[in-house]
Every structure is written in C-alpha cells, then in structure tokens.
Coordinates of C-alpha atoms in Angstrom, one line a residue:
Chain A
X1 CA -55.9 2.7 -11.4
X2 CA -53.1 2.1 -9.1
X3 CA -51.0 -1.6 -10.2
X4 CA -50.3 -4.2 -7.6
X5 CA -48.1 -3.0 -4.9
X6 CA -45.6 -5.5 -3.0
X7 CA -43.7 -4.6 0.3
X8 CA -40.9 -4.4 0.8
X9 CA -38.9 -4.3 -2.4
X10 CA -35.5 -5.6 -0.9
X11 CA -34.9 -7.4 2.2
X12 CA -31.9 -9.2 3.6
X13 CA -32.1 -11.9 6.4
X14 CA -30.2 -14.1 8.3
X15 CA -30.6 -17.8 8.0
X16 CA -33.1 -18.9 10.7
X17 CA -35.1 -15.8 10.7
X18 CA -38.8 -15.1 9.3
X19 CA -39.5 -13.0 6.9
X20 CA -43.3 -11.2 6.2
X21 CA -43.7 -10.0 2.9
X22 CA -47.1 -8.1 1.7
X23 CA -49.1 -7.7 -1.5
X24 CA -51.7 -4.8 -1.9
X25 CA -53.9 -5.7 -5.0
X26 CA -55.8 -3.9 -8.0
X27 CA -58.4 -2.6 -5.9
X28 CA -61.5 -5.1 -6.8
X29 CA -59.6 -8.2 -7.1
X30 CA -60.0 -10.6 -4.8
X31 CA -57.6 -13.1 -6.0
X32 CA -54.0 -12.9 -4.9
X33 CA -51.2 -15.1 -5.9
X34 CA -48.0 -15.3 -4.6
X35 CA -44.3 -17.0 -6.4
X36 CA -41.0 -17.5 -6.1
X37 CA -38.8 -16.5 -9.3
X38 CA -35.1 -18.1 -8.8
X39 CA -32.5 -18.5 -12.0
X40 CA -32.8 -21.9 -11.7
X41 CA -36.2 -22.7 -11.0
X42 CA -37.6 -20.1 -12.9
X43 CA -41.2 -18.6 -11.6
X44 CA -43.0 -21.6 -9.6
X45 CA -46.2 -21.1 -7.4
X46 CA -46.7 -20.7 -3.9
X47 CA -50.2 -20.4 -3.6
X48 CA -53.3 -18.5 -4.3
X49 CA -55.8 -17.0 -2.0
X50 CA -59.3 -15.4 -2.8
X51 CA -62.0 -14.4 -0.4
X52 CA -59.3 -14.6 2.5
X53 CA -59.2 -18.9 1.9
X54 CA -56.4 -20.3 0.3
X55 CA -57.6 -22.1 -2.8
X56 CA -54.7 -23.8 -4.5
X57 CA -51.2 -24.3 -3.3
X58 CA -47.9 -25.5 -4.7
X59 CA -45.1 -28.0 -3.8
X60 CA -43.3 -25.9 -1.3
X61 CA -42.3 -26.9 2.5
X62 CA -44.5 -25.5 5.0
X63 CA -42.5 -22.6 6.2
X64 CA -43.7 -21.0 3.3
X65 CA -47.6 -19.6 4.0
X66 CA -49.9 -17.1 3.6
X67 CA -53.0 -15.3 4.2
X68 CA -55.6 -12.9 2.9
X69 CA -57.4 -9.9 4.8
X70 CA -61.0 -9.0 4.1
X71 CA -59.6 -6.1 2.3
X72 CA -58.4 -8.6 -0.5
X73 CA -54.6 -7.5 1.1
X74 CA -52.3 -10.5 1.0
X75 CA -49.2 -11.4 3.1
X76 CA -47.0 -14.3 2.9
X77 CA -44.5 -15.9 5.6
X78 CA -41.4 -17.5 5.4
X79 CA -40.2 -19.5 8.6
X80 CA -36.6 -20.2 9.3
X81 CA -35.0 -18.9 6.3
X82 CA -32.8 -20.8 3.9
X83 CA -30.1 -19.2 1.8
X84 CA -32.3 -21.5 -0.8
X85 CA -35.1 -19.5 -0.3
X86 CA -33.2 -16.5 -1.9
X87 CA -35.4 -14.9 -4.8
X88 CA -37.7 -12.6 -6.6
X89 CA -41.0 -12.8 -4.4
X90 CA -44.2 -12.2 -6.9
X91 CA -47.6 -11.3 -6.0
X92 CA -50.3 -11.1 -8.4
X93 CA -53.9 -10.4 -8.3
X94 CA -57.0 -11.3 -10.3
X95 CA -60.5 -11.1 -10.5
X96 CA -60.6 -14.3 -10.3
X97 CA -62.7 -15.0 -12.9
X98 CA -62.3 -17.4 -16.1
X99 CA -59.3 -16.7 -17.9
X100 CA -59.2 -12.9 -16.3
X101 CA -55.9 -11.8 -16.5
X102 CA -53.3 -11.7 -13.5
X103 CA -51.4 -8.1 -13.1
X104 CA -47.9 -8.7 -11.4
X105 CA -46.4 -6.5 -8.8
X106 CA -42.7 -5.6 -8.7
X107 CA -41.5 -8.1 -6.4
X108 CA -40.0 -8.2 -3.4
X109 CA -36.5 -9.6 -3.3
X110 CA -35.0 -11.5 -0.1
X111 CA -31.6 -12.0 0.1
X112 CA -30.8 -15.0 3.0
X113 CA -27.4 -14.7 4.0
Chain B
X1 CA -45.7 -33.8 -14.4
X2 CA -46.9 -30.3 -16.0
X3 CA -44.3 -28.3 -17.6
X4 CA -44.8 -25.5 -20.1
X5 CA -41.1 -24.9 -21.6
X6 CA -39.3 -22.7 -24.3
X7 CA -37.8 -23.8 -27.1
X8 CA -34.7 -21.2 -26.9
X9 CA -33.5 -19.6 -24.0
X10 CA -31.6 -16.6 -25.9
X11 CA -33.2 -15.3 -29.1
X12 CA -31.2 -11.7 -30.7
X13 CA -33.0 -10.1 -33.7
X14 CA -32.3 -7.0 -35.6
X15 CA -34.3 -4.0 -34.6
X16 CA -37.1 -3.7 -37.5
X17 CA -37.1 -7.5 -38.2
X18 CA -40.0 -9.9 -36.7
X19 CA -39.4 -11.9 -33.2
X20 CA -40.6 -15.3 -32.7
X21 CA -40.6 -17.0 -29.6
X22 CA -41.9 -20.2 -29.1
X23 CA -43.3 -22.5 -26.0
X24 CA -44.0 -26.3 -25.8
X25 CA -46.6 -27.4 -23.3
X26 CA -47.6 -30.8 -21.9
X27 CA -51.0 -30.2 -20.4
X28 CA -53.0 -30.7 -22.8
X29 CA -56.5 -30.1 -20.2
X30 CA -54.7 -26.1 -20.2
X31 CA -57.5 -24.0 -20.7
X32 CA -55.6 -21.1 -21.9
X33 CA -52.1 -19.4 -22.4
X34 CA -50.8 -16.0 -21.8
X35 CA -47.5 -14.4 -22.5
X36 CA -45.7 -12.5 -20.2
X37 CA -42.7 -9.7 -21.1
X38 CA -40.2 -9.1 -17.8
X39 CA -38.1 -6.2 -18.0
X40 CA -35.4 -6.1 -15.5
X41 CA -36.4 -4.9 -11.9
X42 CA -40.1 -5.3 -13.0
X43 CA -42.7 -8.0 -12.6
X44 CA -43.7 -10.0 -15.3
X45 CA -46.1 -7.8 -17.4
X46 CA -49.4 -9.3 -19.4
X47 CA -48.6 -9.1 -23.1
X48 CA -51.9 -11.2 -25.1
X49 CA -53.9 -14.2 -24.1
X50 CA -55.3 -17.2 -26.2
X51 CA -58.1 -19.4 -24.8
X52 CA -57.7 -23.4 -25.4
X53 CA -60.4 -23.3 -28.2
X54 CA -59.0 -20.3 -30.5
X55 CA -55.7 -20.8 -32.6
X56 CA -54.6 -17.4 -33.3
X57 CA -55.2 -14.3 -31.6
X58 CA -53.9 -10.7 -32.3
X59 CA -53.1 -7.8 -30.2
X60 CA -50.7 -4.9 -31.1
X61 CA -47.9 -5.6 -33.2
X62 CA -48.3 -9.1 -31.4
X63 CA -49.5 -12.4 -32.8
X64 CA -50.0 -15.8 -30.9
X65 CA -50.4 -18.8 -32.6
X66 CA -51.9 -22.5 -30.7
X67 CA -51.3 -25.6 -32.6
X68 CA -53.0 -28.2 -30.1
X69 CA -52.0 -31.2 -32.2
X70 CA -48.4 -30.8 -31.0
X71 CA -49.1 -28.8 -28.4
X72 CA -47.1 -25.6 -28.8
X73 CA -47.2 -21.8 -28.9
X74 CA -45.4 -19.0 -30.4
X75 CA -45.5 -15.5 -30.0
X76 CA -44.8 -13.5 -32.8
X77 CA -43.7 -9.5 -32.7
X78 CA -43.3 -7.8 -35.5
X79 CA -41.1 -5.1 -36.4
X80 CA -39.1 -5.8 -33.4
X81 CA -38.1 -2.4 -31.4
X82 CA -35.0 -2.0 -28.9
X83 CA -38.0 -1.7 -26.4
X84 CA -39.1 -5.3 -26.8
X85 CA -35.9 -6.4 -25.2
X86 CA -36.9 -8.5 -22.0
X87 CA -37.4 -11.8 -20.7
X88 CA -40.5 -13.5 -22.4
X89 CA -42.4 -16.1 -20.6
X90 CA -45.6 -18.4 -21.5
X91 CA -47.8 -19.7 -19.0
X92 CA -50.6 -21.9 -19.0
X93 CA -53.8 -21.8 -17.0
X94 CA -56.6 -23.9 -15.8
X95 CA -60.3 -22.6 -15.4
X96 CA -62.9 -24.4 -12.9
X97 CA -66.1 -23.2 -13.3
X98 CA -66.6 -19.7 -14.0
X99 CA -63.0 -19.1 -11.9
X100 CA -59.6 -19.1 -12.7
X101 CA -57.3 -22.0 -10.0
X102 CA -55.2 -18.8 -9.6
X103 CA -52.2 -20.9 -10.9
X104 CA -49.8 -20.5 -13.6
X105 CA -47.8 -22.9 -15.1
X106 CA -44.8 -20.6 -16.2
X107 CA -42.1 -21.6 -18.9
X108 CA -38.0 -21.0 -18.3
X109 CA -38.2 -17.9 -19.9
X110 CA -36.4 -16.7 -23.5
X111 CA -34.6 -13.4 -23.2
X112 CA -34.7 -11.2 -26.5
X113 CA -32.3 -9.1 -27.5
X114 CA -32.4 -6.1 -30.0
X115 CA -29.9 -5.1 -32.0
X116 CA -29.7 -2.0 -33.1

C-alpha cells in the first residue's frame, strides 16, 4: 500500500513569508503527526491531529499550525518565516490506536533565507 | 522535563560484528519504546517496538532490551551489514485509553557506521 506522502520535498522562502506544507497518509489512518527535525534540536513535535481535531500539541510559537481534512489529509502552516525555522518537516500517520506504529513520510525540507 | 537521550552519538562497527546502541529515558509513565533507523534523504523508518511491561522483544536480526529499574534501552543488531548504516533514534510513547497521544518523545540520534 502506498507510504506516507509529504509535499513538497524542498522549498525555499524568504523570511517573512508563509509556507503550506501537506501530508497525504497511509490510507486508513486517521492520525497524522507533524515535526520539525533540526541538527540541533533533533526531531521535536509539532502536533498531532486525528479525526480533523488537533489532539496534542508541542512547545512551538503559534505561527506554526495545522489542520486535518475529512479525508485524514493533513497540512501544516508556518507564518512569518524565521531563518530558525529552517528544517526537515516530518509527517507521520497512525491508526491511532494503542502503541500502533507511526510510518514517517520523507519530509519536506524548508530552507528560510 | 521528558527527555529520551543516547548514550553515544557516533558508534562504527566492523561489518559482520554485532551493533549496540543504547538510550536513557526519564519518563518513567512511557508506555512503550520504538526504534527508528534514518537513512539520509529518508524519514525515520520503524525498526521494532517494546511495550512498558515486556523486557525484551525480538524482530529480525534485531533485539531490544528494557531495564525499567534504570530506565534504559538498547537495541542490538547482530551481524552488522554496510546496509545498517544510518542514524538510529529511540522514542518513547504514551497511550490513553485504547489511543496512542500521537506524540513521540525522540532521542538525539546515534549514527552507525559500517566498516567494511
């Protein structure tokens, strides 16, 4: 069955701008989380969405937000771009279920320049 | 706060030899632990799971190992292959219910390398 799929795969913005990223699941999951992967920080979470509601979120400033569509498709936001905010975007989905597995999608990485 | 972390960040074997990558964790209310393999380019990619209440769990040339006492987890490979070279992480997990939070709690990562 086809993996998780994240678009785009590269990006490169101007500080100031938004960026959109999107995350097409394993078909049947309905849990999709998203993270930020930096050399220094290492992988830390954004926040998770199942059923289109966000259900858990981490410790990041509000220009970084998401949503879910009723197709279990997820997209996440990024308001006025830092060159912080350079990274390895992660999406990955679950069943949501117990200790069900997450499957990782390739990434999409945003350059801020 | 929570942190999971990694004993080593660089660990280089010889191809044919066993790996052995370890993780410390401080949450001890984790329900259970996965490890992840990254390849370069690629997403993290599931390797092998252990739930809170097991201490040892086997997959394919994989082994993990729990000790809750001092909280900490290894992964073991044996007969290391030039393939296994990659970024390993551990993560830790929470369960509510009958649902996963949908948060992982990743380590900072060891990369192994494989010598030929």
């Amino acid at each position: 069955k086809a993996g998780v799929t994240q678009t785009p795969r590269y990006l490169i913005k101007t500080r100031g701008q938004q960026v959109t990223l999107s995350c097409s699941p394993i078909s049947g999951h309905r849990s999709v989380s998203w993270y930020q992967q930096t050399p220094g920080q290492g992988l830390q979470f954004l926040f998770e969405y199942f059923s289109e509601t966000q259900r858990n979120k981490g410790n990041f400033p509000g220009r970084f937000s998401g949503r879910q569509f009723s197709n279990s498709r997820s997209e996440m936001n990024v308001s006025t771009l830092e060159l912080g905010d350079s990274a390895l975007y992660l999406c990955a989905s679950s069943t949501g279920q117990g200790a069900d597995g997450y499957t990782f999608g390739s990434g999409t990485r945003l350059t801020v320049v | 706060g929570e942190s999971v972390g990694l004993h080593l960040p660089t660990l280089s074997v010889q191809e044919g030899d066993n790996s052995i990558i370890n993780c410390a964790y401080s949450n001890s209310a984790s329900d259970y632990f996965i490890w992840y393999k990254q390849e370069s380019g690629k997403g993290p990619q599931f390797i092998i799971d252990i739930r809170s209440n097991m201490d040892k769990r086997q997959g394919q040339r994989v082994t993990v190992l729990l000790n809750k006492t001092v909280k900490h987890l290894s992964l073991q490979i044996a007969a290391t292959q030039p393939g296994d070279s990659a970024v390993y992480f551990c993560a830790e997990g929470r369960i509510h219910g009958s649902s996963n939070t949908g948060k992982l709690i990743f380590g900072q990562g060891t990369t192994l390398q494989v010598k030929p």
